[in-house]
């Protein structure tokens, strides 16, 4: 295999972007794995004092999560959701945000986001770690990104997730956020924001398994929970599509019924997480590594689909709204694919 090395004369701005990307990838891996190793080491090898502190901390994490669903009110810590590091992270790809309709701040929203890709990068940047563009386009609307509930039981890492505006995708957390008051005078809206927009990567781990460059395969036909949640809370559904999301990084080949896919399905069944071996680039080469490639991601935010609130959603009405989401995504893909996808003639949208 011939290795393609990065040229020496790379502009300094691109070097900063690569540094930001590499730092964040390795930082997140270190925190997620290192926190468990640290806790285990202190419990096994630490003295009575350290063991007591760790146990108290773990009990606090569990109790606090059960009580508050680990939700940080408002927009989290803005200093880490809009800074130099994350702006370079955004510009590395780059990641763009396109507004096609207004999101009035007098209601709450579920952003049905596709495709998941391997990392969910577009949605995580625009509505998570660098919300500057979002706030320009959708003022007074708080951006939130929903992720697996168990992530908020991770020692140390849970604090970062909360500060970045991530929330649990659990039913309780979503109901709490989506039933928040939109009254500007309400005490929860003292920050000047009167609306919550929660992005849900509907396809989840299953859709991630189908993520390969050039393949837009969505897991949606049997995913209706987000529609029921929208109806129960009276929240509008906003279809969003991140063009280029699947192109930034590949994974080891895992066709259906292969040994790799069977193993992934087995792990996903018990953990909710899809284990994958990423195939990307390195810091100094473009041939192998775990860093994503520089590919533009454009998140297009569609028009809101209003629903009639009901505590007991009617199955026929759920199907109607669900089909409207599918129709809007297909129209969005057809309308913008020529503009945002390279070699578009070879690209098709497949919805499972």
XYZ file of C-alpha atoms in Angstrom:
352
model
C 0.000 0.000 0.000
C 1.414 3.338 -1.062
C 1.221 5.967 1.657
C 0.245 9.487 0.638
C 2.033 11.858 2.989
C 0.829 15.346 3.782
C 3.014 17.947 2.041
C 5.451 19.963 4.130
C 4.172 23.259 2.807
C 0.668 22.978 4.277
C -0.666 26.453 5.199
C -0.580 27.213 8.914
C -4.357 27.628 9.049
C -4.855 24.060 7.840
C -2.300 22.850 10.378
C -4.317 24.502 13.137
C -7.465 22.820 11.873
C -5.766 19.411 11.811
C -4.441 20.009 15.322
C -7.933 20.885 16.555
C -9.366 17.741 14.981
C -6.625 15.456 16.318
C -6.776 16.996 19.783
C -10.538 16.554 20.069
C -10.508 12.968 18.781
C -7.789 11.867 21.169
C -9.159 13.959 24.028
C -12.606 12.375 23.747
C -11.124 8.878 23.499
C -8.896 9.539 26.504
C -11.695 10.950 28.636
C -14.199 8.220 27.789
C -11.803 5.320 28.346
C -9.458 6.954 30.820
C -12.217 7.923 33.237
C -13.250 4.293 33.708
C -9.626 3.193 34.085
C -8.983 5.942 36.639
C -12.064 5.065 38.690
C -11.210 1.355 38.620
C -7.602 2.038 39.624
C -8.639 4.221 42.557
C -11.160 1.654 43.764
C -8.645 -1.188 43.537
C -5.379 0.466 44.504
C -6.416 3.682 46.245
C -6.490 4.084 49.991
C -9.617 4.410 52.097
C -9.802 8.149 51.469
C -9.717 7.820 47.665
C -12.110 4.894 47.629
C -14.587 6.818 49.759
C -14.405 9.871 47.496
C -14.884 7.773 44.359
C -17.885 5.945 45.807
C -19.472 9.228 46.903
C -18.894 10.660 43.423
C -20.389 7.622 41.667
C -23.441 7.697 43.929
C -23.833 11.415 43.212
C -23.648 10.815 39.450
C -26.308 8.120 39.621
C -28.665 10.040 41.919
C -28.237 13.318 40.033
C -28.934 11.605 36.717
C -32.080 9.978 38.067
C -33.251 13.298 39.502
C -32.341 15.774 36.732
C -31.665 13.471 33.725
C -28.266 15.244 33.665
C -29.774 18.230 31.857
C -27.889 21.500 32.105
C -30.318 24.373 31.820
C -29.903 27.105 29.235
C -27.174 26.861 26.622
C -24.570 25.193 28.799
C -21.162 26.778 29.113
C -20.971 29.144 26.160
C -17.219 29.500 26.565
C -16.780 25.894 25.433
C -19.545 26.010 22.821
C -18.071 28.927 20.913
C -14.283 29.230 20.963
C -11.093 29.089 18.899
C -10.675 25.330 19.126
C -14.154 24.441 17.936
C -14.134 27.054 15.181
C -11.053 25.333 13.762
C -12.779 21.991 14.232
C -15.702 23.307 12.159
C -13.437 24.755 9.475
C -11.453 21.518 9.155
C -14.215 19.916 7.048
C -15.800 22.593 6.819
C -19.267 22.226 8.364
C -21.995 24.561 7.134
C -25.555 25.244 8.234
C -28.332 26.107 5.773
C -31.649 27.605 6.827
C -34.664 26.981 4.591
C -37.463 28.162 6.890
C -38.042 30.103 10.069
C -38.210 28.384 13.449
C -40.374 30.750 15.515
C -39.193 30.782 19.148
C -42.744 30.404 20.482
C -42.678 26.600 20.377
C -40.301 23.681 20.873
C -38.875 21.440 18.165
C -37.608 17.946 17.482
C -35.000 17.993 14.733
C -35.221 14.603 13.023
C -31.625 14.433 11.830
C -30.174 12.234 9.089
C -27.895 10.560 8.266
C -26.157 9.482 11.460
C -22.871 8.693 9.749
C -20.208 7.234 12.001
C -19.634 10.315 14.140
C -22.744 12.474 13.688
C -20.339 15.332 13.067
C -22.516 17.907 11.324
C -25.254 17.971 13.920
C -22.759 17.753 16.804
C -20.891 20.825 15.612
C -23.804 23.010 14.548
C -25.956 22.259 17.586
C -23.360 21.095 20.088
C -19.802 22.314 20.350
C -19.904 25.400 18.097
C -23.348 26.988 18.148
C -22.307 30.379 16.766
C -23.822 29.747 13.310
C -27.007 28.314 14.799
C -27.556 31.357 17.007
C -27.116 33.644 13.998
C -29.777 31.815 11.986
C -32.161 30.808 14.773
C -31.986 33.390 17.565
C -33.833 32.619 20.797
C -33.868 28.879 19.993
C -31.646 26.764 22.255
C -29.863 23.978 20.351
C -29.590 20.592 22.057
C -28.273 17.259 20.773
C -29.730 14.047 22.198
C -27.419 11.102 22.799
C -27.552 7.729 24.544
C -28.722 7.904 28.144
C -25.854 5.753 29.440
C -23.328 8.343 28.274
C -24.389 10.518 31.200
C -23.282 7.878 33.676
C -19.703 8.140 32.415
C -17.427 9.520 35.137
C -15.947 12.933 34.294
C -17.117 12.747 30.666
C -20.737 13.445 31.612
C -19.755 16.945 32.688
C -18.348 17.733 29.257
C -21.418 16.364 27.496
C -23.690 18.533 29.619
C -21.573 21.638 29.077
C -21.634 21.031 25.309
C -25.427 21.080 25.370
C -25.912 17.352 24.900
C -28.927 15.777 26.564
C -30.203 12.277 27.154
C -32.455 10.780 24.494
C -34.502 9.132 27.241
C -38.247 9.687 27.269
C -38.094 11.585 30.564
C -35.401 14.005 29.392
C -37.151 14.716 26.093
C -40.503 15.345 27.771
C -38.835 17.717 30.230
C -37.198 19.779 27.480
C -40.041 19.719 24.973
C -42.696 20.813 27.461
C -40.710 23.813 28.652
C -42.570 27.112 28.661
C -42.148 29.451 25.687
C -43.204 32.488 27.709
C -40.423 35.130 27.649
C -41.321 36.026 31.246
C -40.892 32.481 32.546
C -37.979 32.036 34.947
C -36.414 29.369 32.711
C -36.178 31.890 29.869
C -34.214 34.595 31.629
C -31.340 33.920 29.244
C -33.372 35.453 26.398
C -34.156 32.108 24.753
C -37.747 30.902 24.663
C -37.535 27.686 22.655
C -35.752 24.336 22.796
C -34.705 22.504 19.633
C -33.594 18.948 20.356
C -31.783 17.115 17.567
C -32.320 13.357 17.473
C -30.239 11.154 15.189
C -33.209 8.902 14.539
C -31.320 6.147 12.707
C -28.974 5.695 15.646
C -26.488 2.857 15.893
C -28.198 0.820 13.173
C -27.834 3.615 10.641
C -24.197 4.057 11.653
C -23.504 0.456 10.629
C -24.605 1.288 7.080
C -22.404 4.374 6.875
C -19.879 4.253 4.043
C -18.700 7.054 1.737
C -21.209 7.777 -0.997
C -23.980 5.659 0.535
C -26.983 7.507 1.915
C -28.876 4.735 3.701
C -31.365 5.883 6.330
C -32.981 3.790 9.060
C -36.408 5.363 9.388
C -39.358 3.278 8.199
C -39.860 1.575 11.570
C -38.661 4.490 13.720
C -41.797 6.285 14.908
C -40.951 7.030 18.524
C -39.844 10.585 17.736
C -43.193 11.241 16.026
C -45.105 10.001 19.071
C -42.938 12.171 21.308
C -43.644 15.216 19.137
C -47.398 14.598 19.308
C -47.398 14.021 23.067
C -45.487 17.247 23.706
C -46.984 19.319 20.887
C -43.531 19.914 19.399
C -43.021 20.548 15.706
C -40.803 18.118 13.786
C -38.037 19.629 11.680
C -36.399 17.254 9.157
C -32.696 17.962 8.720
C -30.206 16.386 6.341
C -26.413 16.558 6.620
C -25.005 16.211 3.115
C -21.463 14.823 3.173
C -21.783 13.267 6.633
C -21.152 9.751 5.325
C -18.116 10.839 3.304
C -15.782 12.051 6.044
C -14.739 8.611 7.308
C -15.202 4.980 6.322
C -15.248 1.778 8.360
C -14.068 -1.771 7.807
C -16.323 -3.510 5.275
C -19.376 -4.954 7.045
C -21.958 -6.131 4.506
C -25.183 -7.642 5.912
C -24.772 -11.201 7.240
C -20.975 -10.926 7.243
C -19.051 -12.026 10.340
C -18.191 -8.405 11.121
C -21.820 -7.277 10.878
C -23.066 -10.173 12.998
C -20.579 -9.259 15.711
C -21.604 -5.597 15.521
C -25.286 -6.500 15.739
C -24.590 -8.730 18.743
C -22.804 -5.968 20.655
C -25.407 -3.377 19.658
C -28.208 -5.588 20.940
C -26.803 -5.553 24.473
C -25.152 -2.126 24.657
C -26.955 0.099 22.157
C -23.540 0.960 20.705
C -22.189 -0.138 17.332
C -18.509 -1.140 17.566
C -16.700 0.007 14.437
C -13.149 0.125 13.148
C -12.773 3.542 11.488
C -10.838 3.939 8.267
C -9.711 7.518 7.870
C -6.487 9.475 7.653
C -3.619 10.269 9.987
C -2.113 13.513 11.195
C 0.724 13.392 8.659
C -0.739 11.134 5.976
C -3.919 10.796 3.933
C -3.896 6.992 3.637
C -4.689 5.501 7.037
C -5.611 6.552 10.552
C -8.659 7.374 12.651
C -9.031 11.050 11.801
C -11.909 12.025 9.489
C -11.081 13.247 6.007
C -11.607 16.833 4.938
C -15.008 16.650 3.281
C -17.593 19.390 3.373
C -20.689 18.736 5.491
C -23.781 20.835 4.861
C -26.628 20.495 7.335
C -29.858 21.653 5.710
C -32.598 22.504 8.194
C -36.036 21.964 6.691
C -39.412 23.507 7.426
C -41.187 22.544 10.658
C -44.028 20.037 10.524
C -46.664 21.094 13.036
C -48.598 18.417 14.903
C -51.785 18.265 16.939
C -50.940 17.606 20.569
C -52.415 14.454 22.095
C -51.541 12.419 25.179
C -52.597 9.272 23.321
C -51.334 9.562 19.725
C -53.590 7.876 17.191
C -51.734 5.255 15.146
C -53.110 6.536 11.846
C -52.081 10.102 12.695
C -48.602 8.925 13.709
C -48.255 7.154 10.354
C -49.397 10.280 8.518
C -46.823 12.537 10.189
C -44.135 9.878 9.838
C -44.775 9.642 6.099
C -44.621 13.422 5.831
C -41.164 13.344 7.412
C -40.058 10.739 4.857
C -41.530 12.768 1.996
C -39.807 15.951 3.171
C -36.450 14.191 3.457
C -36.784 12.766 -0.050
C -37.672 16.206 -1.419
C -34.769 17.770 0.470
C -32.320 15.217 -0.907
C -33.598 15.685 -4.462
C -33.461 19.473 -4.202
C -30.004 19.897 -2.697
C -27.992 16.845 -3.770
C -26.688 18.492 -6.954
C -25.438 21.419 -4.917
C -23.856 19.646 -1.971
C -22.801 16.138 -3.071
C -19.826 15.440 -5.386
C -20.483 12.947 -8.209
C -24.175 13.212 -7.469
C -25.272 11.004 -10.375
C -23.949 7.987 -8.484
C -25.738 8.852 -5.237
C -29.159 7.558 -4.242
C -31.213 7.927 -1.094
C -32.254 4.591 0.402
C -34.679 4.506 3.322
C -35.048 1.297 5.318
